Short mmCIF file of C-alpha atoms in Angstrom, two decimals:
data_model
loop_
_atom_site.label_atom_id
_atom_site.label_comp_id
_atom_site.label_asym_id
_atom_site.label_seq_id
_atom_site.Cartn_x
_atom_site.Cartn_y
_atom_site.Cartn_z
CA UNK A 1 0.00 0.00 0.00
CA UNK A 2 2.90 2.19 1.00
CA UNK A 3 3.96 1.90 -3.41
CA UNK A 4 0.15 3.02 -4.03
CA UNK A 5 0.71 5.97 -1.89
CA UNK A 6 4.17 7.40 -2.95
CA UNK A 7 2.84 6.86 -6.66
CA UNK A 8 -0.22 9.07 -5.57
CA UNK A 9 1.99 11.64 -3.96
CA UNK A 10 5.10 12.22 -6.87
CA UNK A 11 1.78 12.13 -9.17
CA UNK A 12 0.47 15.26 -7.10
CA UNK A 13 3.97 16.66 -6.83
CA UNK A 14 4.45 16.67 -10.53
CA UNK A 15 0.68 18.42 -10.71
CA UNK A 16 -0.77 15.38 -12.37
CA UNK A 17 -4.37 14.39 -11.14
CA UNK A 18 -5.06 10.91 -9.59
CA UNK A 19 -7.90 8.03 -9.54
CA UNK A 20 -7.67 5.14 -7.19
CA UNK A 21 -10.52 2.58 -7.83
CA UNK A 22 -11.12 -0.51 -4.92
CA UNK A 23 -12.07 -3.62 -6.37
CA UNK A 24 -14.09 -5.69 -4.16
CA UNK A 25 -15.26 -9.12 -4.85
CA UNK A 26 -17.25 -10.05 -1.63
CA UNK A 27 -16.64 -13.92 -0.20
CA UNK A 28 -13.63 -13.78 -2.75
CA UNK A 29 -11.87 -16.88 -1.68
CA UNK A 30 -14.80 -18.67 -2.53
CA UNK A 31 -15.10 -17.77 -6.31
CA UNK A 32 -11.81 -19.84 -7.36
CA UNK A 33 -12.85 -22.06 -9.84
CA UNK A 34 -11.22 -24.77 -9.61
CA UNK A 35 -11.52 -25.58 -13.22
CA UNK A 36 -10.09 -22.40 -14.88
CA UNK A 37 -7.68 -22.01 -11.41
CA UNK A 38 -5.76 -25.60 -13.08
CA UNK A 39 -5.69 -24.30 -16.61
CA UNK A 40 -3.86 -21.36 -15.45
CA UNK A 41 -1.51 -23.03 -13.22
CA UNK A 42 -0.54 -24.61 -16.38
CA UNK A 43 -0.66 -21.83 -19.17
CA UNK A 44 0.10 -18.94 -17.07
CA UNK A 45 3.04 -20.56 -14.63
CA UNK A 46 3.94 -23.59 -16.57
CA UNK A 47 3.15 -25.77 -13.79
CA UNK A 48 2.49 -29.57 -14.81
CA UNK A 49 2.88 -32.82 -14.02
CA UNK A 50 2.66 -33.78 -10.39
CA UNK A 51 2.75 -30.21 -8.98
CA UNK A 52 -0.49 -29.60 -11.01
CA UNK A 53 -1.69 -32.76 -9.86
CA UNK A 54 -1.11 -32.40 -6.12
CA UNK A 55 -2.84 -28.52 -6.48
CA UNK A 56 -5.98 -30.72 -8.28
CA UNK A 57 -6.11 -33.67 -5.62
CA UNK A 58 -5.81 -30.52 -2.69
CA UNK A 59 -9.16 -28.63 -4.30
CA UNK A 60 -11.09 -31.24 -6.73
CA UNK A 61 -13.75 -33.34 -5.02
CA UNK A 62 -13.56 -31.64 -1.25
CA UNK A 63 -17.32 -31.77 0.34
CA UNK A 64 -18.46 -29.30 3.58
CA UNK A 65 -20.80 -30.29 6.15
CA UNK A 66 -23.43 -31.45 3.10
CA UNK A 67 -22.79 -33.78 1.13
CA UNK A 68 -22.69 -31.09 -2.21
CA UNK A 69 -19.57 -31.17 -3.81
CA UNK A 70 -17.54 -28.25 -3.51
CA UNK A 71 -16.65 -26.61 -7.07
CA UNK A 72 -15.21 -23.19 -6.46
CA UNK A 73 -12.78 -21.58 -3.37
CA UNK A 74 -10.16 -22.70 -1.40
CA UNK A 75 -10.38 -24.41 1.72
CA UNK A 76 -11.33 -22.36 4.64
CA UNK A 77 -8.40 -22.01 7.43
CA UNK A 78 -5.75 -22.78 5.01
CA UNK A 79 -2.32 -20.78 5.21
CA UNK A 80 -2.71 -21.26 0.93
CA UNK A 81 -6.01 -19.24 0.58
CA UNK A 82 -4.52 -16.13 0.21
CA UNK A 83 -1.65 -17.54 -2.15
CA UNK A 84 -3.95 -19.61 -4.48
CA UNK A 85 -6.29 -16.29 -4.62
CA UNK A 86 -3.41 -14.09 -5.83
CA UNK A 87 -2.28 -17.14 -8.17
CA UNK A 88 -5.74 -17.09 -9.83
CA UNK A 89 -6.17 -13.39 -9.62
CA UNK A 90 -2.83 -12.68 -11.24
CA UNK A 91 -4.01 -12.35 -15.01
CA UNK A 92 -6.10 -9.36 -13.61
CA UNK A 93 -3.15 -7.50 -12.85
CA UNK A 94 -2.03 -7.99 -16.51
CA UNK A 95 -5.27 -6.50 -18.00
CA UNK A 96 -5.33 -3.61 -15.60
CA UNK A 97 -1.90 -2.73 -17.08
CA UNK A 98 -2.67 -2.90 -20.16
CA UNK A 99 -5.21 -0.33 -20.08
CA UNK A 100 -2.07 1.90 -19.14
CA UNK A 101 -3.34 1.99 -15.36
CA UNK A 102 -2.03 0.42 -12.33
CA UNK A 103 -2.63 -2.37 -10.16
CA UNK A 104 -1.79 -3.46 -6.48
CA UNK A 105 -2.91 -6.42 -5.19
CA UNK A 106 -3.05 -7.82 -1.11
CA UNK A 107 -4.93 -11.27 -1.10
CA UNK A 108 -8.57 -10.41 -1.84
CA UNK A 109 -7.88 -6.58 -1.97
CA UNK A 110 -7.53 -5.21 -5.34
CA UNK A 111 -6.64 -1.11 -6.16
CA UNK A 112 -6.65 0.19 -9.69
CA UNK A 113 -4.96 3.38 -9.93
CA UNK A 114 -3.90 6.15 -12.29
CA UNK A 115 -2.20 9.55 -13.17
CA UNK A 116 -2.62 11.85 -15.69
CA UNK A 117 -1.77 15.56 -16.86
CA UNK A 118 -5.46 17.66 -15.46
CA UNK A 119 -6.43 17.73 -20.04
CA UNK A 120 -6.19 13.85 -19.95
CA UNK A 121 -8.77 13.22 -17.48
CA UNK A 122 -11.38 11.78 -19.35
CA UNK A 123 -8.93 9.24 -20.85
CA UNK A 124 -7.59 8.03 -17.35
CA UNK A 125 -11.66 8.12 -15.74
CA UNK A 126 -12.59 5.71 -19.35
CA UNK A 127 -9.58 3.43 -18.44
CA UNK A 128 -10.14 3.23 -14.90
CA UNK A 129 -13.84 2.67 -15.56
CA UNK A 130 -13.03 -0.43 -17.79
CA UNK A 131 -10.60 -2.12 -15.31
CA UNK A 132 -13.74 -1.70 -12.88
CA UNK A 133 -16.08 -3.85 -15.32
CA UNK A 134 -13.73 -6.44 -14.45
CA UNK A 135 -14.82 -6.33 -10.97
CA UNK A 136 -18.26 -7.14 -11.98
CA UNK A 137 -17.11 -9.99 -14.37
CA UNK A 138 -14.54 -11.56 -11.39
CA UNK A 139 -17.87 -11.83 -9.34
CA UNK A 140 -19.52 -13.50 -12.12
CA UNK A 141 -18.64 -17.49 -11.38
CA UNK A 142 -19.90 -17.36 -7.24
CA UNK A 143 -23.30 -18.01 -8.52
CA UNK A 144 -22.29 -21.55 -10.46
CA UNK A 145 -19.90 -22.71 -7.70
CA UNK A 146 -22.56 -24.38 -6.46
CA UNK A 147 -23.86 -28.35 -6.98
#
């Protein structure tokens, strides 16, 4: 947070104007799908084999207290949750940046931030307002993740 705010403050010092967008996804450990979590272990981290396998074995096929099978999030109480979020999550940070803006992300806390000269300002509120859709669209799988 402490790279968020110096960014903030040389922007102010160098009389740019600055946006700073939360992203929140609420219950946001629980919207890993476990599906599309696997394919990007493998295409975004090259991770295969029986690393890939022990990550599926560790979140494929886990039940609660009724007998529904669990198909998104990582297990409650788990030193991991935080890790596997930010694993899943890291692709965001990619598309955030390349909308020229930028990103800092703390397990489920996400900030998308910009500067810009005071005439650019409706180029830097469009930008910011794009990486917020995303928000919406990260939200989107909670409502199948269940049996």
């Amino acid at each position: 947070m402490l790279k968020v705010l110096s960014d903030i403050l040389l922007g102010i010092h160098a009389g740019d104007l600055s946006a700073l967008v939360p992203l929140d996804l609420p219950a946001a450990f629980d919207t890993v799908d476990h599906h599309i979590f696997l394919q990007r272990l493998q295409h975004s981290y090259g991770i295969t084999g029986l690393v890939r396998q022990w990550f599926e074995s560790y979140l494929v096929g886990r039940r609660q207290s009724s007998p529904a099978l669990i198909l998104c999030g990582v297990p409650q109480g788990s030193v991991l949750r935080p890790f596997l979020f930010l694993l899943y999550t890291a692709d965001l940070l990619l598309l955030i940046e390349s909308h020229g803006r930028c990103a800092h992300l703390y397990g489920d806390d996400t900030q998308v931030y910009g500067l810009c000269r005071p005439s650019a300002t409706l180029e830097l509120q469009n930008s910011i307002e794009i990486c917020g859709q995303v928000d919406a669209l990260q939200s989107a799988p909670a409502q199948y993740c269940k049996d």
